[in-house]
Amino acid sequence: MSQNYTGPNSPLITTDSYREFPPNGSVESASDDSHQLDGLENNTRIQPFLDNEIAPTLSVADATAQMLEQLGVGYAFGVAGGAMASLWCALSNSNIEVLNFRHEAGAAFAAVEAYFASDRPTVVFTTAGPGITNSLTGLFAARGEGAKVILLSACTSAPQRGRWAIQETSTDTLPSGGIFTSGALFNYAITVESGAQLPQIFRKLALALAQPGGFIAHISIPTAVQTSLVDDISLPQLDISYPAIAPHKEAIAKSLDLLSSGPFAIWVGFGARNAADEIRQLAEKTGAAVMCSPRGKGIFPEDHPQFVGVTGLGGHSSVLTYMEQKPPLHTLVLGTRLSEPTSFWSSALVPKGGFIHVDIDPQVPGVAYPHVETFSVQSDIKAYVEELLEQLPDAPAIYKPLSLPHPERKVFGSDADIDYPVRPEVLMAAIQKIIVEGSDAVVMAECGNSFTWSTHLLHFVQANRYRVSTGVGAMGHAVTGVLGAAKARNGKAVAIVGDGAMLMNNEISTAVKYKIPAIWIVLNDARYNMCHQGMKMLGLQGADASIPPTNFAMIARGMGAEAIGVVRESDIEAALEQAIASTAPFVIDVVIDPDLPAPSGARNKSLAAQGVKSSLGKSLAKPVSFPSV
């Protein structure tokens, strides 16, 4: 999938299959669960930054803003401050759309989701000191999700360092390692001490953004340097191609040999989302069962007869039923790290013949299950499946199972005897009908019980309509990220969130200011309920996970949004319809039954029912944490 860029300036990065540049540039980007983006189609080329040299009167701040424009950045999210006044001004007067948030973490989460909604790199801007540190959780999530985000921050000028400047940002006050240097958080980080560094910075950013893979950068510019003039400088003209990572012929031949040796399953992750059509063709051509990670929902239609369920947190016991009753010989893993939230590292999900694991990062296969035989293939997911399909007609017939288990779909309706409080299952059924099936809105689920209820009960038949974070899993990600998604797609985005996350970090007033059509559906149970239910499950007493009851509808209206409170099941659908029809930010405050257990432990129940034991032959141990895994 390519995203055409439009606007007064053509972008720097273009993707095309020809030798010439297209009229409007495009970026091919497809993230996977391994922090990587599935490869670019054919060639990626980088256009010259400017035809002429930058005028000597241009400030570093203005030059930086122009550079970001040419890199394809369309949105900048952040919180301003005195130390970055010149940068803020430069961004605000550029062709980049600047959105001023209430908190830097929310700005970073919004930048992550705007990237995934647009396939264009985004910027987070912060002032010095706490501005930077406040953004780090969101940037940590960006790295884990495989986004392309640039942090643009201010720091203390050299003459003032070590003298207790206001919000001093230097090695005297903050650890430089990890914040101002490349490492686990930032793929690239630099402090700009002179405008003469811009050509080198530009080159590094351009090359990194053009390549497949997530990329998180930190460009920190001291306050005094922001206003310094760029004297007689031009940025490099680059013309570099990056071929897509294609599978070796030997890898395809070996894959076909393994897949033809017996029944196999396909395990689909978020990184395969740009290969949805090809994966469906492969499944239908071979009869393979298909399961997906929580982030991979909808890549393979969940109403397809070959779909056996979602794995991991909030997943379906039908997956384990399939593994028990119709076990595959091999599993073809596409675009997922098989991390704990996706697999729980369960031995019950290990096929007898092992995994064929495809990823553009060669370090990913075999990490989650180091003891299991794994045939590793380094390749772009789409390129791999296309090549597999090309070769399949000449391959031996592949086993086709007659029938497969499917996720149980209970029908919930309003019950006059139970009308209050709202059962989460009934709420999800209404969301399925009105939001998922009745609109094209992107649906996001917050961490906690919101995640498990949504992942377990909602079902999607299209890719790129459901977003959850299974890496960092930070509270507030969906609550604030929904703004980035709605803004970048210029349409509805819906966040299903808990009351704890909504109290922690919401951006309702930001949505009102910029007229962003975000919808929040708040599961209001006056608890951090995953914690409450988890502690109860573990038999641990004394910890308090309660929250004072909050009227979120009243708060939202006080911020200028539209809102409605729902306390009865019979009122849910009308409230959802009202929210979808509205063009304003909208909050639906739903009082839910706090005592109904979220479906985080469905897999454990299935294991227990089937008498599944560990690989050592011992019964599964009692859970020691929550959610029940």
XYZ file of C-alpha atoms in Angstrom:
629
model
C 0.000 0.000 0.000
C 1.340 3.422 -0.896
C 0.158 6.755 0.405
C 0.285 9.656 -2.018
C 1.398 12.934 -0.488
C -0.282 16.110 -1.568
C 0.373 19.688 -0.691
C 2.458 22.664 -1.738
C 5.729 20.749 -1.420
C 6.393 17.346 -2.900
C 7.966 15.040 -0.346
C 11.500 13.845 -0.312
C 10.792 10.123 -0.151
C 9.056 8.441 -3.066
C 8.245 4.853 -3.862
C 7.694 3.710 -7.413
C 8.436 0.906 -9.825
C 9.934 3.129 -12.507
C 13.126 5.045 -12.993
C 11.350 8.425 -12.899
C 9.797 10.098 -9.882
C 5.985 10.144 -9.722
C 4.191 13.517 -9.632
C 3.431 13.049 -5.965
C 5.738 11.013 -3.765
C 4.644 8.027 -1.770
C 5.986 5.921 1.034
C 5.484 2.178 1.198
C 5.370 1.225 4.833
C 4.038 -1.821 6.595
C 4.908 -2.427 10.196
C 5.099 -5.835 11.735
C 5.212 -7.170 15.254
C 9.011 -7.226 15.120
C 9.385 -3.439 15.070
C 9.876 -3.699 11.310
C 7.942 -2.490 8.302
C 7.351 -4.893 5.458
C 9.499 -3.886 2.508
C 9.179 -1.174 -0.072
C 7.851 -2.092 -3.496
C 10.695 -2.196 -6.014
C 12.682 1.024 -5.706
C 12.656 3.801 -3.149
C 14.228 7.036 -4.313
C 15.077 10.218 -2.534
C 14.592 13.533 -4.330
C 16.815 16.575 -3.888
C 15.925 18.565 -0.793
C 16.082 21.978 -2.433
C 16.925 23.093 -5.956
C 18.745 26.106 -4.644
C 20.874 26.756 -1.605
C 19.116 27.869 1.569
C 19.188 31.623 1.901
C 21.794 32.863 4.400
C 19.081 34.615 6.408
C 17.278 31.336 7.165
C 17.381 30.315 10.816
C 18.190 26.800 11.952
C 14.623 26.487 13.218
C 13.148 27.439 9.842
C 15.596 25.202 7.984
C 14.655 22.317 10.258
C 10.942 22.819 9.587
C 11.560 22.890 5.839
C 13.666 19.753 6.115
C 10.864 17.939 7.943
C 8.381 19.008 5.268
C 10.565 17.538 2.577
C 10.885 14.322 4.540
C 7.126 13.903 4.142
C 6.020 14.953 7.623
C 2.427 16.148 7.572
C 1.615 16.438 11.282
C 3.435 17.599 14.392
C 1.956 16.913 17.833
C 3.290 18.418 21.021
C 3.367 20.914 23.855
C 5.281 24.150 23.446
C 7.494 26.004 25.886
C 9.891 28.915 26.102
C 13.024 26.954 25.270
C 11.579 25.904 21.931
C 9.821 29.161 21.001
C 11.693 29.505 17.704
C 11.101 25.870 16.725
C 7.425 26.180 17.596
C 7.138 29.314 15.491
C 8.934 27.691 12.553
C 6.708 24.617 12.637
C 3.568 26.740 12.963
C 4.503 28.784 9.894
C 5.407 25.760 7.788
C 3.153 23.522 5.744
C 3.190 20.953 8.550
C -0.066 20.900 10.495
C 0.730 21.620 14.146
C -1.545 20.306 16.892
C -0.941 21.609 20.391
C -1.753 18.936 22.965
C -2.253 19.094 26.728
C 0.466 16.555 27.566
C 3.520 15.305 25.717
C 2.719 11.621 26.273
C -0.654 12.084 24.607
C 1.020 13.926 21.741
C 3.415 11.024 21.235
C 0.613 8.437 21.260
C -1.295 10.551 18.727
C 1.809 10.724 16.533
C 2.083 6.917 16.591
C -1.501 6.433 15.449
C -1.300 9.230 12.877
C 1.652 7.408 11.359
C -0.270 4.149 11.065
C -3.311 5.936 9.653
C -1.328 7.824 7.001
C 1.910 5.882 6.402
C 3.738 9.195 6.738
C 6.389 10.013 9.351
C 5.178 12.256 12.152
C 6.810 14.691 14.577
C 6.491 15.114 18.319
C 7.709 18.490 19.579
C 8.579 19.299 23.178
C 10.318 21.926 25.204
C 13.310 21.213 27.420
C 13.391 19.202 30.664
C 10.000 17.713 31.575
C 8.766 18.199 28.021
C 11.240 15.583 26.875
C 10.766 13.173 29.758
C 6.968 13.391 29.532
C 7.127 12.201 25.917
C 9.306 9.158 26.529
C 6.530 6.660 27.293
C 4.763 7.476 24.040
C 8.031 7.227 22.121
C 8.765 3.918 23.831
C 5.411 2.739 22.469
C 6.279 4.126 19.036
C 9.459 2.053 18.963
C 7.599 -1.055 20.082
C 4.805 -0.587 17.556
C 7.177 -0.057 14.606
C 6.180 3.531 13.823
C 8.247 6.269 12.198
C 8.314 9.251 14.552
C 10.781 12.105 15.040
C 11.071 13.812 18.419
C 12.039 17.458 17.968
C 13.034 18.958 21.307
C 14.769 21.941 22.831
C 17.684 21.761 25.227
C 19.805 24.202 27.223
C 22.343 26.238 25.252
C 26.016 25.458 25.882
C 26.916 28.641 27.840
C 24.066 28.031 30.304
C 24.681 24.327 30.983
C 25.648 23.479 34.533
C 24.425 26.832 35.835
C 20.922 25.769 36.898
C 19.119 27.228 33.943
C 15.325 27.064 33.818
C 14.368 23.462 33.019
C 18.043 22.771 32.431
C 18.534 19.961 29.979
C 22.119 18.793 29.965
C 24.304 15.962 31.232
C 24.136 17.675 34.644
C 20.402 17.048 34.917
C 19.487 14.160 32.619
C 21.228 10.944 31.630
C 22.480 11.451 28.095
C 22.628 7.730 27.379
C 19.349 6.566 25.870
C 17.751 10.018 25.674
C 20.281 11.954 23.605
C 22.045 8.935 22.106
C 21.032 6.062 19.885
C 20.012 2.865 21.652
C 16.977 0.909 22.786
C 14.658 3.929 22.561
C 15.986 5.989 19.664
C 17.363 4.531 16.461
C 19.112 7.861 15.905
C 19.674 10.787 18.257
C 21.740 13.950 17.978
C 22.051 17.373 19.574
C 22.456 20.128 16.990
C 25.225 22.528 17.986
C 25.576 24.197 14.574
C 23.533 24.675 11.423
C 26.418 23.100 9.548
C 25.271 19.732 10.911
C 21.961 19.862 9.042
C 23.189 18.195 5.809
C 24.445 15.185 7.749
C 21.272 15.005 9.851
C 19.114 15.340 6.769
C 20.953 12.529 5.039
C 20.635 10.149 7.994
C 16.929 10.871 8.461
C 16.155 10.565 4.756
C 17.941 7.258 4.345
C 16.423 5.781 7.507
C 12.873 6.855 6.700
C 13.168 5.406 3.197
C 14.155 1.965 4.420
C 11.748 -0.700 5.655
C 11.553 -0.761 9.412
C 10.316 1.346 12.265
C 12.430 4.409 12.975
C 12.405 6.670 16.034
C 14.714 9.690 16.038
C 15.481 12.476 18.501
C 16.722 15.819 17.190
C 17.442 18.204 20.078
C 18.301 21.806 19.285
C 19.626 24.198 21.967
C 17.621 27.385 22.335
C 20.379 29.692 21.069
C 21.136 27.482 18.075
C 17.498 27.611 16.928
C 17.805 31.305 16.051
C 21.303 31.119 14.546
C 21.474 31.642 10.800
C 22.262 28.972 8.291
C 25.109 30.472 6.315
C 25.684 29.408 2.717
C 24.521 25.820 3.152
C 22.845 23.359 0.860
C 21.540 19.939 1.728
C 22.703 16.857 -0.172
C 20.999 15.599 -3.302
C 20.369 11.901 -2.889
C 19.338 9.287 -5.424
C 19.397 5.891 -3.737
C 17.294 2.823 -4.405
C 16.271 0.138 -1.920
C 15.016 -3.086 -3.466
C 12.348 -4.957 -1.554
C 13.609 -7.801 0.605
C 12.638 -10.815 -1.477
C 12.928 -14.436 -0.354
C 15.700 -16.620 -1.716
C 14.610 -19.310 -4.143
C 16.011 -21.918 -1.784
C 13.823 -20.547 1.028
C 10.700 -20.816 -1.114
C 11.603 -24.349 -2.170
C 12.200 -25.400 1.430
C 8.961 -23.709 2.540
C 6.971 -25.573 -0.099
C 8.575 -28.835 0.928
C 7.653 -28.288 4.593
C 4.141 -27.025 3.898
C 3.421 -29.909 1.522
C 4.408 -32.544 4.054
C 1.174 -32.349 6.019
C -1.545 -30.054 7.370
C -0.358 -26.593 8.275
C -1.706 -23.437 9.878
C -1.037 -19.779 9.112
C -0.400 -17.424 12.049
C -0.971 -13.834 10.942
C 0.464 -10.786 12.699
C 0.260 -7.022 12.318
C 3.241 -6.959 9.957
C 1.269 -8.896 7.353
C -1.449 -6.284 7.021
C -0.326 -5.200 3.552
C -0.493 -8.777 2.315
C -4.119 -9.484 3.248
C -5.266 -10.470 -0.254
C -2.290 -12.734 -0.825
C -2.709 -14.488 2.519
C -6.355 -15.155 1.787
C -5.432 -16.620 -1.592
C -2.818 -18.835 0.036
C -5.245 -20.069 2.681
C -8.007 -20.827 0.189
C -5.601 -22.502 -2.198
C -4.211 -24.804 0.459
C -7.054 -25.208 2.953
C -4.816 -24.046 5.796
C -6.351 -22.972 9.082
C -5.691 -19.330 9.936
C -5.260 -17.686 13.325
C -4.101 -14.178 14.144
C -2.469 -12.097 16.845
C -4.541 -9.436 18.648
C -2.901 -6.787 16.466
C -3.607 -8.859 13.365
C -7.406 -8.895 13.665
C -9.124 -8.398 10.325
C -6.122 -9.092 8.093
C -7.740 -12.452 7.459
C -11.553 -12.073 7.628
C -12.814 -13.279 10.980
C -15.998 -14.606 9.378
C -14.051 -16.838 6.980
C -14.671 -20.591 7.390
C -10.910 -21.190 7.706
C -10.438 -18.719 10.565
C -9.979 -20.492 13.901
C -9.529 -17.490 16.196
C -7.340 -14.900 17.847
C -4.389 -16.069 19.915
C -3.064 -14.614 23.145
C -4.553 -11.958 25.367
C -8.309 -11.704 24.868
C -8.083 -14.579 22.392
C -10.315 -17.543 21.691
C -10.309 -21.045 23.120
C -11.184 -22.297 19.621
C -7.503 -21.917 18.723
C -6.537 -24.440 21.372
C -9.417 -26.690 20.363
C -8.000 -26.660 16.851
C -4.480 -27.429 18.074
C -5.853 -30.288 20.162
C -8.304 -31.840 17.706
C -6.792 -31.053 14.285
C -3.145 -30.277 15.011
C -1.086 -28.919 12.112
C 2.290 -30.390 11.295
C 3.777 -26.939 10.715
C 2.730 -23.341 11.318
C 3.621 -20.573 8.862
C 4.200 -17.415 10.918
C 3.762 -14.133 9.022
C 4.471 -10.738 10.537
C 4.449 -11.405 14.265
C 7.150 -11.748 16.910
C 5.015 -14.329 18.763
C 5.540 -12.200 21.849
C 3.926 -12.996 25.189
C 0.624 -11.154 24.506
C 0.343 -13.038 21.199
C 1.373 -16.530 22.264
C 1.940 -16.580 26.035
C 4.828 -18.823 24.867
C 2.391 -21.678 25.299
C 3.645 -25.123 24.334
C 0.079 -25.954 23.300
C 0.548 -23.703 20.271
C 3.700 -25.456 19.059
C 3.132 -27.684 16.001
C 4.857 -31.056 15.884
C 7.019 -30.135 12.893
C 7.880 -26.640 14.096
C 7.533 -23.156 12.622
C 8.272 -21.567 9.284
C 8.800 -18.000 10.441
C 8.941 -15.155 7.905
C 10.161 -11.705 8.920
C 12.292 -8.933 7.438
C 14.310 -8.901 10.656
C 16.484 -12.022 10.739
C 16.803 -11.784 14.532
C 13.080 -12.359 15.165
C 12.438 -16.010 14.215
C 13.154 -18.427 17.009
C 13.269 -15.864 19.817
C 9.826 -16.488 21.336
C 10.228 -20.291 21.138
C 13.982 -20.878 21.259
C 13.576 -24.611 21.909
C 11.313 -25.225 18.884
C 12.591 -26.143 15.433
C 12.147 -23.041 13.299
C 12.885 -22.528 9.612
C 13.709 -18.837 9.302
C 13.006 -16.820 6.165
C 14.116 -13.207 5.852
C 11.706 -11.515 3.486
C 9.035 -8.933 2.985
C 5.770 -10.701 3.872
C 3.931 -9.770 0.691
C 6.880 -10.708 -1.540
C 7.178 -14.064 0.210
C 3.510 -14.997 -0.108
C 3.383 -13.846 -3.732
C 6.359 -16.058 -4.580
C 4.814 -18.944 -2.671
C 1.607 -18.568 -4.677
C 3.599 -18.529 -7.906
C 5.241 -21.819 -7.065
C 2.256 -23.599 -5.559
C 0.750 -24.940 -8.826
C 3.855 -27.091 -9.316
C 3.921 -28.244 -5.701
C 2.353 -31.469 -4.427
C -1.228 -31.289 -3.211
C -1.469 -29.885 0.298
C -3.651 -31.379 3.002
C -7.092 -29.793 3.292
C -9.059 -30.305 6.524
C -12.794 -30.787 6.139
C -13.931 -28.624 9.035
C -12.408 -26.347 11.624
C -13.461 -24.972 15.027
C -14.413 -21.303 15.157
C -14.662 -18.651 17.866
C -17.940 -18.878 19.709
C -20.203 -15.957 18.881
C -22.855 -15.513 21.524
C -25.888 -13.403 20.747
C -26.549 -10.800 23.407
C -29.577 -8.562 23.510
C -31.222 -6.213 25.943
C -32.941 -7.941 28.824
C -35.611 -6.041 30.703
C -34.589 -7.851 33.874
C -30.902 -6.923 33.569
C -31.150 -3.500 31.913
C -28.920 -1.891 34.561
C -25.944 -1.841 34.806
C -24.729 -2.552 31.285
C -23.125 -5.925 30.650
C -19.869 -5.472 28.707
C -20.920 -8.286 26.349
C -24.056 -6.376 25.389
C -22.071 -3.192 24.866
C -19.629 -5.010 22.571
C -22.498 -6.519 20.573
C -23.885 -3.015 20.005
C -20.441 -1.683 19.027
C -20.131 -4.553 16.548
C -23.465 -3.665 14.968
C -23.300 0.135 14.933
C -19.568 0.901 14.731
C -17.841 -2.095 13.150
C -20.530 -3.133 10.681
C -22.358 0.168 10.347
C -19.428 2.518 9.700
C -15.876 2.643 8.376
C -14.438 3.967 11.649
C -11.112 2.729 12.953
C -11.578 1.048 16.328
C -8.910 1.229 19.026
C -8.878 -0.565 22.358
C -7.063 0.637 25.457
C -4.974 -1.729 27.554
C -6.680 -3.515 30.428
C -10.132 -5.072 30.327
C -11.070 -2.804 27.396
C -8.456 -4.698 25.404
C -9.705 -8.145 26.339
C -13.416 -7.413 25.896
C -12.816 -5.806 22.493
C -10.329 -8.344 21.182
C -12.447 -11.281 22.282
C -15.897 -10.119 21.196
C -15.448 -7.769 18.242
C -14.709 -9.305 14.865
C -13.420 -7.653 11.717
C -13.354 -8.644 8.069
C -10.966 -5.923 6.861
C -7.371 -5.102 7.670
C -6.337 -1.815 9.295
C -9.569 -1.243 11.187
C -8.501 -2.430 14.631
C -5.607 -1.094 16.672
C -4.245 -2.296 19.988
C -0.808 -2.044 21.537
C 0.575 -5.375 22.713
C 4.127 -4.254 23.375
C 4.244 -1.395 25.841
C 0.520 -1.502 26.611
C 0.566 1.945 28.200
C -2.599 3.351 29.715
C -3.626 6.411 27.741
C -2.394 5.138 24.375
C -5.823 4.710 22.795
C -7.377 7.545 24.822
C -5.034 10.038 23.135
C -3.943 8.069 20.066
C -7.505 8.198 18.763
C -6.945 11.865 17.892
C -3.976 11.042 15.674
C -5.893 8.286 13.903
C -8.985 10.417 13.285
C -6.954 13.422 12.160
C -4.694 11.545 9.768
C -7.502 9.567 8.152
C -9.839 12.592 8.130
C -12.634 10.462 9.486
C -14.055 8.713 12.487
C -11.903 6.869 14.986
C -13.331 5.190 18.076
C -11.468 4.450 21.298
C -12.827 1.816 23.688
C -11.270 2.748 27.013
C -11.509 2.242 30.740
C -12.321 4.937 33.269
C -8.813 4.690 34.730
C -7.157 5.450 31.396
C -9.647 8.227 30.660
C -8.782 9.899 33.956
C -5.076 9.458 33.373
C -4.518 11.281 30.109
C -7.310 12.401 27.808
C -7.210 15.054 25.092
C -10.907 15.892 24.781
C -10.304 19.643 24.716
C -7.636 19.151 22.037
C -10.157 17.303 19.875
C -12.636 20.145 20.444
C -10.062 22.784 19.460
C -9.196 21.091 16.171
C -12.668 19.672 15.479
C -11.368 16.104 15.384
C -14.228 13.567 15.114
C -12.936 11.206 17.788
C -15.304 9.039 19.815
C -14.553 7.697 23.282
C -16.588 4.800 24.660
C -15.778 4.653 28.372
C -16.253 1.406 30.280
C -17.068 3.066 33.568
C -16.911 0.636 36.480
C -15.221 2.830 39.139
C -12.245 0.469 39.197
C -8.936 -0.387 37.669
C -10.817 -3.573 36.962
C -8.119 -5.714 35.397
C -6.161 -5.118 38.592
C -9.189 -5.726 40.824
C -10.217 -8.916 39.069
C -6.624 -10.067 38.709
C -5.858 -9.726 42.412
C -9.055 -11.573 43.254
C -8.090 -14.375 40.877
C -4.674 -14.634 42.538
C -6.258 -14.737 45.975
C -4.409 -11.606 47.093
C -6.331 -9.298 49.411
C -5.956 -5.784 50.766
C -4.958 -3.933 47.596
C -7.362 -1.141 46.622
C -8.119 -0.735 42.905
C -11.248 1.390 43.277
C -11.808 4.803 41.691
C -14.321 7.419 42.861
C -17.319 7.336 40.484
C -16.821 9.851 37.685
C -19.327 11.463 35.325
C -17.330 11.563 32.089
C -20.251 12.904 30.090
C -20.374 15.970 32.321
C -16.602 16.442 32.053
C -16.711 16.152 28.268
C -19.520 18.663 27.925
C -17.577 20.993 30.188
C -14.704 20.819 27.684
C -16.975 21.588 24.744
C -17.513 18.079 23.393
C -20.787 16.283 22.878
C -21.529 13.504 25.327
C -24.134 11.146 26.617
C -24.296 8.934 29.680
C -25.616 5.396 29.332
C -26.764 3.370 32.321
C -29.232 1.014 30.619
C -28.643 -1.579 27.939
C -31.729 -0.462 26.053
C -30.094 2.940 25.415
C -26.768 1.752 24.014
C -27.510 1.561 20.291
C -29.164 4.981 20.181
C -26.129 6.513 21.901
C -23.714 4.876 19.437
C -25.783 6.031 16.475
C -25.827 9.571 17.837
C -22.043 9.542 18.230
C -21.407 8.210 14.715
C -23.751 10.808 13.217
C -22.095 13.690 15.053
C -19.266 15.689 13.482
C -17.962 16.773 16.888
C -15.800 14.943 19.441
C -18.125 12.642 21.352
C -17.920 10.788 24.677
C -20.223 7.890 25.576
C -19.997 7.217 29.294
C -21.260 3.665 29.905
C -21.819 2.398 33.439
C -20.897 -1.286 33.169
C -21.265 -4.231 35.504
C -17.898 -4.362 37.315
C -18.258 -7.948 38.488
C -18.482 -9.765 35.171
C -15.013 -11.282 34.583
C -13.226 -10.081 31.479
C -12.243 -12.821 28.986
C -8.530 -12.648 29.747
C -8.372 -16.212 31.014
C -10.373 -18.044 28.367
C -7.268 -19.844 27.197
C -6.537 -21.131 30.681
C -10.051 -22.486 30.953
C -9.673 -24.282 27.654
C -6.346 -25.745 28.691
C -7.745 -26.918 31.993
C -10.788 -28.464 30.323
C -8.592 -30.403 27.909
C -6.142 -31.434 30.598
C -3.213 -29.870 28.778
C 0.092 -30.099 30.592
C 3.388 -28.364 30.220
C 6.187 -29.685 28.021
C 7.665 -31.281 31.163
C 4.523 -33.326 31.693
C 3.442 -31.370 34.749
C 0.072 -29.730 35.257
C -0.014 -26.026 34.539
C 1.011 -23.988 37.551
C -1.291 -21.570 39.288
C -1.072 -18.111 37.679
C 1.269 -15.707 39.453
C 0.215 -12.527 37.656
C -2.697 -11.017 35.842
C -4.197 -11.108 33.324
C -4.477 -14.869 33.590
C -1.908 -16.184 31.174
